[in-house]
XYZ file of C-alpha atoms in Angstrom:
561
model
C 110.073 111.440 136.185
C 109.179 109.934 132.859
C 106.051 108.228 131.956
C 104.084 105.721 129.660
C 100.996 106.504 127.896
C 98.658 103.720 128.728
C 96.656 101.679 126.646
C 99.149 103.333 123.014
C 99.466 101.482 120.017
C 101.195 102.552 116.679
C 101.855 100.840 113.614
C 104.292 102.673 111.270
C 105.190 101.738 107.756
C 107.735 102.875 105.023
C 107.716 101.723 101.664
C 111.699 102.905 101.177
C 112.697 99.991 99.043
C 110.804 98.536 95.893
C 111.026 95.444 93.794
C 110.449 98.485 90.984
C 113.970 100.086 91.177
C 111.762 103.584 89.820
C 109.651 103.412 92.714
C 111.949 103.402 95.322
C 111.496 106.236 98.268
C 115.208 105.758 100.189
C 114.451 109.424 102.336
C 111.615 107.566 103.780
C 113.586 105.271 105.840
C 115.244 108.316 107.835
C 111.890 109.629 108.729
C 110.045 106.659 110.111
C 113.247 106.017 111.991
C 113.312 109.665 113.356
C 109.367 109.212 114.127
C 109.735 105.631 115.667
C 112.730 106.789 117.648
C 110.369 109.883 119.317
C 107.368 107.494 119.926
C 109.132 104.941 121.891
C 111.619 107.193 123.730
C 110.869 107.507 127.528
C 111.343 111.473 127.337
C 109.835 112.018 124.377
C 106.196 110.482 123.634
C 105.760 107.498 125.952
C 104.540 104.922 123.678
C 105.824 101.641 124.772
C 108.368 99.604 122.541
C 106.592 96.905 122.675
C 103.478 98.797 121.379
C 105.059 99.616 118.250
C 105.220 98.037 115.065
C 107.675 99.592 112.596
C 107.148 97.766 108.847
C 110.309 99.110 106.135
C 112.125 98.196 103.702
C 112.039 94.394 102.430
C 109.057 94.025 105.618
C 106.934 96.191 103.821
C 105.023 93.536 102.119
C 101.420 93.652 101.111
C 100.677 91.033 103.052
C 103.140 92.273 106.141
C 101.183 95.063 106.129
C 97.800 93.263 106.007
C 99.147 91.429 108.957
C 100.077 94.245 111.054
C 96.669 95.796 110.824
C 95.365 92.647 112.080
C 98.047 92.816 114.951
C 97.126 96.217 115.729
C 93.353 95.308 116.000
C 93.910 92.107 118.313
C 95.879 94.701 120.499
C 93.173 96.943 120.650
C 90.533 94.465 120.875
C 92.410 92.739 123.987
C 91.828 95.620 125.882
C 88.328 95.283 128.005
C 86.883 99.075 127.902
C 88.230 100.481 124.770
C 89.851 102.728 126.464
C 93.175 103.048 123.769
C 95.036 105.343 121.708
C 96.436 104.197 118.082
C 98.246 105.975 115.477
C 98.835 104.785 111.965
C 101.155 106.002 109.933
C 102.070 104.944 106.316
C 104.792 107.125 103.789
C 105.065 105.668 100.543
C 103.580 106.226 96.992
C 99.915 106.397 96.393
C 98.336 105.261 92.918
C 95.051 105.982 91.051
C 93.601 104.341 88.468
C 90.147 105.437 87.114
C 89.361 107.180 90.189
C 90.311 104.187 92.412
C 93.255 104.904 94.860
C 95.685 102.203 95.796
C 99.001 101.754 98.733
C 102.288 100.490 96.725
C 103.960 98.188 98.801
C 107.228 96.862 98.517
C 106.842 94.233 96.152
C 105.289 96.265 93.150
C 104.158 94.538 89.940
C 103.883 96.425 87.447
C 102.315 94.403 85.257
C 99.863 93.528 87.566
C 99.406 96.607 89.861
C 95.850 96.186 90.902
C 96.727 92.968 92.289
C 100.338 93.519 93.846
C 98.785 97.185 95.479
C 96.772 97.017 98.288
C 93.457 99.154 97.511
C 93.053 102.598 99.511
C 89.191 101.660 100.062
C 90.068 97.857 102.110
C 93.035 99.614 103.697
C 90.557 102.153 105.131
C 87.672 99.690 105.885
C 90.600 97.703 107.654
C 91.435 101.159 109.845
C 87.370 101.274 109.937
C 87.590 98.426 112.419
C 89.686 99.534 114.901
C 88.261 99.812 118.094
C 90.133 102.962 119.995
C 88.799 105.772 121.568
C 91.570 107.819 119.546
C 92.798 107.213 116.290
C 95.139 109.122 114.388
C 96.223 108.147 110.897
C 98.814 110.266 109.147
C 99.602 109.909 105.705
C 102.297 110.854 103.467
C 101.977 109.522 99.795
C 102.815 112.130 97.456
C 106.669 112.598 97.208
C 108.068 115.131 94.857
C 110.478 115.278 92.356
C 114.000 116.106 92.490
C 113.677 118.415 95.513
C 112.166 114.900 97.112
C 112.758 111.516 97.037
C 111.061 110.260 93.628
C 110.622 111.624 90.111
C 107.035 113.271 90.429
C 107.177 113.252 85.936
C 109.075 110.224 85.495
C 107.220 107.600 87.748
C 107.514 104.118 86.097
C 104.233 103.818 83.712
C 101.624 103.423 84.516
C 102.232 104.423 87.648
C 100.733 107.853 88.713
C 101.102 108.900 91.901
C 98.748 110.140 94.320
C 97.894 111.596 98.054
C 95.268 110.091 99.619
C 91.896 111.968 100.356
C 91.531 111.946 103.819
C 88.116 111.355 103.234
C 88.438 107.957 102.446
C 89.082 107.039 106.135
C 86.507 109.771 107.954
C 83.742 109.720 105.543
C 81.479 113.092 105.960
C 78.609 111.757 107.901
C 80.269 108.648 108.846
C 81.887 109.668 111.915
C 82.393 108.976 115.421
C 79.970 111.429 117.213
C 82.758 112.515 119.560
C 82.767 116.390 120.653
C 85.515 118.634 120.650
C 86.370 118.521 124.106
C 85.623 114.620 124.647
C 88.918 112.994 124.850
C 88.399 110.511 122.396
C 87.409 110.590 118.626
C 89.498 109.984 115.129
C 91.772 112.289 112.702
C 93.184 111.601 109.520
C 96.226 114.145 108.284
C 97.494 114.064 105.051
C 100.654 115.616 103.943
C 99.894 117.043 101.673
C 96.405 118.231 99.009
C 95.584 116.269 96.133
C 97.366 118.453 93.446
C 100.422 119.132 95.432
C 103.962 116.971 96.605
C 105.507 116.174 100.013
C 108.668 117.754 99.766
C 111.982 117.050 101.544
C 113.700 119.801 103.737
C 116.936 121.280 101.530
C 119.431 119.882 103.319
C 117.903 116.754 102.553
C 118.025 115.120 105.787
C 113.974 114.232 106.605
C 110.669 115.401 104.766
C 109.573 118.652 105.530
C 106.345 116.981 106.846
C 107.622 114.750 108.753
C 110.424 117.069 110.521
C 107.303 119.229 111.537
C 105.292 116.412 112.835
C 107.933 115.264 115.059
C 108.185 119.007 116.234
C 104.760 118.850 117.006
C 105.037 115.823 119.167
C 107.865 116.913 121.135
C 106.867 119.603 122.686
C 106.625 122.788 119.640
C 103.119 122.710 119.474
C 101.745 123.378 122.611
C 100.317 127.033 123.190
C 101.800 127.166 126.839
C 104.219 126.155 128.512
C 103.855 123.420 130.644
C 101.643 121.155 128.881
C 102.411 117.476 129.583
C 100.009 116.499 126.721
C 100.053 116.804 122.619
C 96.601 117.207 121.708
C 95.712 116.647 117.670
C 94.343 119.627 117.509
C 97.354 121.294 118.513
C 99.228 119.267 116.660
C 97.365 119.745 113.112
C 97.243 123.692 113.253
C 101.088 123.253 114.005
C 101.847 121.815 110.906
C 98.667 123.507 108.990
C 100.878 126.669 109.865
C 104.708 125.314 109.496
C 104.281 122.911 106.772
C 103.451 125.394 104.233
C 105.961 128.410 105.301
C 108.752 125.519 104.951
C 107.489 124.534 101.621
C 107.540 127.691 99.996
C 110.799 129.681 101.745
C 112.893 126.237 100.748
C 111.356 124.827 97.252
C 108.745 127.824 96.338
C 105.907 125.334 96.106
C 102.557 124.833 97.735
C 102.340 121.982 100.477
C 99.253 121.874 102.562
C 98.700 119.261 105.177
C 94.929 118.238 104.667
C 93.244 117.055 107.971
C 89.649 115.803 109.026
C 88.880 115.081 112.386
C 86.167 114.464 115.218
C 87.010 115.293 118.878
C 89.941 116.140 120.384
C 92.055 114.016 121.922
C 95.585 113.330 122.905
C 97.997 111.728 121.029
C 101.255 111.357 122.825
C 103.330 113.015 126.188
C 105.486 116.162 126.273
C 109.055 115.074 127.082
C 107.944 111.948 129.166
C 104.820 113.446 130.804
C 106.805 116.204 132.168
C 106.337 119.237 129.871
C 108.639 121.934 128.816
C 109.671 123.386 132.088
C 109.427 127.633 131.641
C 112.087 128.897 129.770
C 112.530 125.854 128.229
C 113.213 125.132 124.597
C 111.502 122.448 122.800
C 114.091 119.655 121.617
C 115.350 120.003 117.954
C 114.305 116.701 115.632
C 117.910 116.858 114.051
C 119.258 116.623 117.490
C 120.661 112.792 119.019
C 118.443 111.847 121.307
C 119.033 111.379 124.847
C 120.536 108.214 126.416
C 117.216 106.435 127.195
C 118.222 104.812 130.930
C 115.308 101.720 131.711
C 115.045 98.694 133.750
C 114.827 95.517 132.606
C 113.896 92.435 134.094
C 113.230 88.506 133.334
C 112.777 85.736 136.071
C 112.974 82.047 135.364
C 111.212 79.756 138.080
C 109.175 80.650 141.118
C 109.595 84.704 142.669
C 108.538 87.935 141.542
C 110.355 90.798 140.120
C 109.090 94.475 140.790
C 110.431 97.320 138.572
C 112.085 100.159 140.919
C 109.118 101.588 142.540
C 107.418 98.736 143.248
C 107.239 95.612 145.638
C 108.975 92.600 145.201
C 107.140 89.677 146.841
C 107.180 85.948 146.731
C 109.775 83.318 147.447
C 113.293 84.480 145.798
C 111.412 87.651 144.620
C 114.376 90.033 143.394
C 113.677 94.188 143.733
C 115.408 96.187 141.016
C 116.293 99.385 142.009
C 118.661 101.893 143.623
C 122.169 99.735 144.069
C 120.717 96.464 143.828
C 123.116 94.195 142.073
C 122.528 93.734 138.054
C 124.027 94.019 134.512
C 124.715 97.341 134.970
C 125.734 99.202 131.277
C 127.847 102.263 130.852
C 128.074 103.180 127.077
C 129.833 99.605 126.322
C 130.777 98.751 129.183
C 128.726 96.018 130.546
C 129.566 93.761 134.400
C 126.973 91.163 134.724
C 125.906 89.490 137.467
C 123.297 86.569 138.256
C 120.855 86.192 141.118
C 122.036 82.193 141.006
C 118.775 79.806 141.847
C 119.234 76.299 142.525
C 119.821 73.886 139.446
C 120.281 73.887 135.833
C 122.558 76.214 133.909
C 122.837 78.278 131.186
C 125.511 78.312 127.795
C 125.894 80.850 124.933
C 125.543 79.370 121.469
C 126.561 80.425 118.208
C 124.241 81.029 115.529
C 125.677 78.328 113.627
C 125.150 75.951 116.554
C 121.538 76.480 116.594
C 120.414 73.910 114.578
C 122.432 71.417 115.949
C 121.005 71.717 119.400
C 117.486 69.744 117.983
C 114.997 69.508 115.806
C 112.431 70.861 117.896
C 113.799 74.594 118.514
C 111.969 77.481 120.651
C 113.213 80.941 120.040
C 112.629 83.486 122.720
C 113.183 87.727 123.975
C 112.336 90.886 124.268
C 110.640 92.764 121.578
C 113.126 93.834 118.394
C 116.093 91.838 119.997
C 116.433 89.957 116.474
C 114.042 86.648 116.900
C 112.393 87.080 112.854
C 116.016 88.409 112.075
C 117.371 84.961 113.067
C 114.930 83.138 110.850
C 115.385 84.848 108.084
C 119.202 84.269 108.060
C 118.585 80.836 108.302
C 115.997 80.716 105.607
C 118.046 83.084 103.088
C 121.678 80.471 104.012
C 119.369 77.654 102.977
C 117.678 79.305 99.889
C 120.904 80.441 98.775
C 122.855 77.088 99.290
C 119.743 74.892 97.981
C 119.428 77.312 94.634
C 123.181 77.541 93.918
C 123.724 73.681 94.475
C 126.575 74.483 97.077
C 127.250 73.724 100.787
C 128.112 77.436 101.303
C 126.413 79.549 103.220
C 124.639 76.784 104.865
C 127.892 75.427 106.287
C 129.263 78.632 107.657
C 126.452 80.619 108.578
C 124.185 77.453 110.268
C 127.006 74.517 110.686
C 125.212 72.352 108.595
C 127.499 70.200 107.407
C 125.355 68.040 104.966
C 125.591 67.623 101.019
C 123.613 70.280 99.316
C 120.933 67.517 98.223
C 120.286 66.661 101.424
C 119.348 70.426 103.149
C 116.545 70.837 104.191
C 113.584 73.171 102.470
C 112.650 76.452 104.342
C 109.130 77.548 105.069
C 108.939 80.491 106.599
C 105.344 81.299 107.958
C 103.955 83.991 110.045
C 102.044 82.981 112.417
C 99.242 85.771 112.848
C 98.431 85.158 109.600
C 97.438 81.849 109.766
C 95.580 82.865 112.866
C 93.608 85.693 110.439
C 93.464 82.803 108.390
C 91.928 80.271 110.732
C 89.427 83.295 111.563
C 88.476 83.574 108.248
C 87.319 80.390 107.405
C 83.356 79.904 107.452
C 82.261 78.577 110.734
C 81.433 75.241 108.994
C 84.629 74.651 107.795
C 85.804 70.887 107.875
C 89.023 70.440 110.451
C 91.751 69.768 107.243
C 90.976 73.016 106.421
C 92.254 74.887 109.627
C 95.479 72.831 109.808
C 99.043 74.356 109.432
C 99.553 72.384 106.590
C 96.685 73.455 104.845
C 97.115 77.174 105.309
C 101.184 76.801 104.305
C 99.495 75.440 100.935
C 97.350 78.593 100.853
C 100.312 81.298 102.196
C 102.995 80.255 100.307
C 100.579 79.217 96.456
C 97.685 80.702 96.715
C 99.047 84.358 98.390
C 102.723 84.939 98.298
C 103.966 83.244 94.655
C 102.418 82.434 91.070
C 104.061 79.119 91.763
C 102.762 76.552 89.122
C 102.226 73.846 91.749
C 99.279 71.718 92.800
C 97.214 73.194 95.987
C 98.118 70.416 98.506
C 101.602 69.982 97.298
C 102.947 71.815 100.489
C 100.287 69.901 102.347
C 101.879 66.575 101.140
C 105.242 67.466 101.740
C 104.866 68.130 105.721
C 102.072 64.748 105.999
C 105.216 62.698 104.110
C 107.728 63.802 106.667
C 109.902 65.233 104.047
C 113.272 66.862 104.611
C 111.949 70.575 105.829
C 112.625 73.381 108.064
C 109.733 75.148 109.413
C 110.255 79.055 110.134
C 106.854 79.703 112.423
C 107.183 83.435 113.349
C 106.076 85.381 115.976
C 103.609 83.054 118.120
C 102.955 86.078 120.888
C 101.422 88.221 117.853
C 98.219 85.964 118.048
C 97.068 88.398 120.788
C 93.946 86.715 121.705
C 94.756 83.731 123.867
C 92.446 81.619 123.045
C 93.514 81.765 119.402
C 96.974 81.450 120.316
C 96.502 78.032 122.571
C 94.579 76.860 118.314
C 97.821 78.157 116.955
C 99.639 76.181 119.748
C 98.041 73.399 119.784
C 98.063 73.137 115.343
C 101.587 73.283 115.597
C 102.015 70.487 118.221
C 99.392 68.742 115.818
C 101.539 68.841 112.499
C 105.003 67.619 114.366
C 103.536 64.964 116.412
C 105.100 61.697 115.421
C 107.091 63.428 112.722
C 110.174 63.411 114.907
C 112.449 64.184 111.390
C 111.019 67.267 110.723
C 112.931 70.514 111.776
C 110.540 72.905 113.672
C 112.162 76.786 114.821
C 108.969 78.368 116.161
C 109.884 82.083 117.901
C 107.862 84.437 120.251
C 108.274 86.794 123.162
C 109.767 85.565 126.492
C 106.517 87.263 128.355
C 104.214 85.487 126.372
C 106.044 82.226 125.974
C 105.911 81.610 129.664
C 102.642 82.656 130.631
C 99.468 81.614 129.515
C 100.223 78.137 128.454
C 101.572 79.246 125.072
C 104.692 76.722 125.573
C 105.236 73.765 123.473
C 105.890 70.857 124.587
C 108.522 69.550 126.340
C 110.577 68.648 123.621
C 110.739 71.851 122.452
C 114.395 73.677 123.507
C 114.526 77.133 124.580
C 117.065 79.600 123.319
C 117.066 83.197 124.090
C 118.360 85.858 121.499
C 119.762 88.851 123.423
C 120.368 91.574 121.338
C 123.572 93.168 120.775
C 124.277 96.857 120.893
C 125.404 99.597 123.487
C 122.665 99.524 126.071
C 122.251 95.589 125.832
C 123.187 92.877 127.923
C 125.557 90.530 125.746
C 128.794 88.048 126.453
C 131.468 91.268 126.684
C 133.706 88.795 124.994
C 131.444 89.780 121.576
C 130.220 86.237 121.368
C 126.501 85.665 120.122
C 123.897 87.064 121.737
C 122.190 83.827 121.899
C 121.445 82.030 125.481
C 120.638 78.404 125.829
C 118.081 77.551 128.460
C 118.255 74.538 130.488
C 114.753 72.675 129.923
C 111.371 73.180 131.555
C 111.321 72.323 135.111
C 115.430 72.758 135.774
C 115.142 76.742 135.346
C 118.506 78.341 136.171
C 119.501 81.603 137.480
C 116.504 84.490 138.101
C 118.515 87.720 136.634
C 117.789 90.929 136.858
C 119.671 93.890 134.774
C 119.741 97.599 134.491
């Protein structure tokens, strides 16, 4: 039997892509994969899906990243005794300039590095704040040349790459006061010294580092069989001893992982919480990973819904379990059935029907089902069609069918930033200054783009109604529910009485319908299923969008395996 580990958190980020074509890292993307893919399997580590954030590619901003350390604190914060477990891990370059070290995100200016980087000292007093009785952050910013995945001698000037010193993040003195044998307490693991390179393994297929770290939480590190826990301290010596060996039979060079650490603690579960049975040989990271088999469940109305194991009580309560009835998937095969309630009903959509259904759109579904994918197709169809002057890929792609002039402007806006936003403000702050207007202004002028623009002008263009669409991501990441219901309620604010405006707003289904996070009832639901071997979806292959009847006339409770 297969368990969670409670109360984990990770954030992971890979800077794999750069707007600096010389910068770019593309073996970095395989690793965080390979790492994300152990974390969140149910026989591997036990982290929840939900519970991890994975930032790559063109998400791995500066101010993405900014964002998910404030999403990673909220989670931590939310929970009443501190009683957590968070890992960080970031593999990218590292800078330094006159002794100061520096992140490189994805978006790299070189002519203004200082200000496109995100400095090593903030991103530490950021990790400085986190509130977990373990914390692990591994990092991994030294890559090296030609056996690796960037030039280590031909970096674009004046970029000059660097590890980070652990130190930065566990100061000597500075520490938790945890004991060795205390359960809780903080590590930082770098992958390398600050003279030498993070290499890749010869056959090129995942850093040497990271191929032993993934080792070392599956099961390779532990002294004895049997253990259903990786400790860090097991963990580190593992790759303190592999790391190098690999390093030197495969490239003849000197890798060292550098650690510092207080207590001992664990950081993930052996093979589900079940341990490497005796005899048994710890998995291979190269390998495919098992099928992971889960339940799933959402209800829509009045009942209950226990996961197999548990009760299900309450009027039309549905148990999932055993043979109970369900979407039951085979590889691709996939047989549906619904637990039919009284009322309402439900239709797949298109994605280019979307827009059509209403101004006033809610997005909804599970975690990484595609909900921040969808808006950013429709923001890059309307860039793309408003920049070239052409109906195409609006048309297609969204079924707007309107002249070119007359589409409207996308603003895409994450919304737990303009929560951090709303925090930051002093407490004196007049009201126009916590509006979703006002912080658009600030996002999109002040933050994102040197755009030569007056401060209100976004401001102006939402109070005159003009012809917009506004992209409001990710309401559920505003952990703290009382910030969320501001966030809520500033939303309702800015489209009251504009009925024109176009408004696609998208969060969880969990947190959507609990908690009052709702909008208002002209607000639509869809639900965006996602597609893929293990998912429910139409068998026909159509969209794995679902429209929901509105508030009130909730169709069919469903239940699938």
């Amino acid at each position: 039997m297969t368990h969670r580990l409670e109360n984990a958190y990770a954030l992971l980020i890979a800077v794999d892509q750069n707007r600096e074509p010389s910068a770019a890292l593309p073996a970095v993307a395989r690793d965080v994969q390979a790492l994300h893919a152990v974390l969140v399997h149910p026989e591997r580590c036990g982290y929840a899906p939900d519970r991890v954030r994975l930032l790559s590619g063109a998400g791995s901003t500066r101010q993405a990243i900014l964002d998910a350390l404030d999403w990673l604190g909220d989670q931590l914060a939310a929970i009443a005794d501190g009683d957590s477990t968070a890992m960080i891990y970031f593999s990218g370059h590292g800078h330094v300039d006159g002794g100061e070290h520096y992140l490189i995100p994805c978006e790299l200016n070189l002519r203004r590095l200082r200000s496109s980087a995100i400095r090593a000292a903030d991103f530490a007093d950021a990790v400085a704040q986190l509130t977990p009785r373990r914390l692990l952050v591994v990092l991994d910013c030294c890559h090296a040349a030609g056996m690796a995945v960037k030039g280590a001698d031909a970096g674009p000037a004046p970029f000059a790459g660097a590890a980070l010193p652990p130190a930065l993040f566990l100061p000597t003195g500075k520490s938790p006061g945890a004991g060795p044998g205390s359960g809780e307490g903080r590590a930082v693991l770098s992958s390398c010294k600050p003279a030498e390179y993070s290499y890749l393994r010869a056959d090129g297929r995942m850093s040497l580092f990271s191929f032993h770290l993934i080792e070392a939480l599956t099961g390779h590190a532990q002294p004895s069989g049997g253990a259903a826990e990786v400790l860090v301290s097991d963990l580190i010596s593992y790759l303190q001893r592999h790391v190098p060996q690999s390093a030197l039979a495969q490239h003849g060079a000197a890798q060292t992982p550098d650690p510092r650490l207080t207590g001992n603690f664990l950081v993930a579960l052996v093979l589900g919480g079940d341990g490497l049975a005796k005899g048994q040989a710890a998995p291979d990271p190269l390998a495919p990973l098992p099928p992971a088999a889960s339940w799933q469940a959402s209800v829509s109305g009045s009942g209950a819904v226990a996961q197999e194991g548990g009760n299900a009580l309450g009027e039309r309560a549905v148990q999932i379990g055993g043979d109970n009835s369900g979407t039951i998937v085979s590889g691709t095969q996939i047989v549906k059935h619904y637990y039919q309630a009284a009322g309402g009903s439900e239709a797949h959509v298109a994605l280019n029907e979307v827009l059509g259904l209403g101004n006033r759109l809610a997005i909804i579904g599970g975690p990484g089902c595609g909900k921040t994918t969808v808006l950013l197709h429709m923001a890059w169809a309307l860039a793309t069609s408003l920049l070239a002057g052409e109906p195409e890929p609006a048309h297609s792609r969204l079924g707007l069918t309107v002249a070119p002039s007359e589409l409207p402007l996308p603003i895409l806006v994450p919304l737990a930033s303009f929560a951090r936003y709303r925090r930051q403000l002093p407490a004196g702050a007049p009201a126009h200054e916590k509006t979703l207007a006002t912080f658009i202004s600030h996002h999109l002028i002040s933050s994102e783009a040197p755009f030569d623009l007056p401060v209100d002008f976004f401001v102006r263009l939402l109070k005159d109604g003009r012809n917009v669409l506004l992209l409001l991501d990710g309401l559920d990441e505003v952990a703290n529910e009382g910030e969320r219901a501001e966030v809520r309620q500033s939303v309702q604010n800015l489209v009251a009485s504009r009925n024109a405006m176009r408004v696609v707003v998208t969060c969880r289904t969990i947190a959507y319908r609990s908690g009052g996070t709702a909008l208002g009832g002209d607000f639509r639901e869809i639900a965006v299923q996602a597609a893929g071997p293990r998912t429910a979806h139409r068998a026909d292959g159509a969209s794995g969008l679902r429209l929901h009847p509105p508030a009130g006339q909730r169709a069919p409770q469903r239940a699938c395996r």
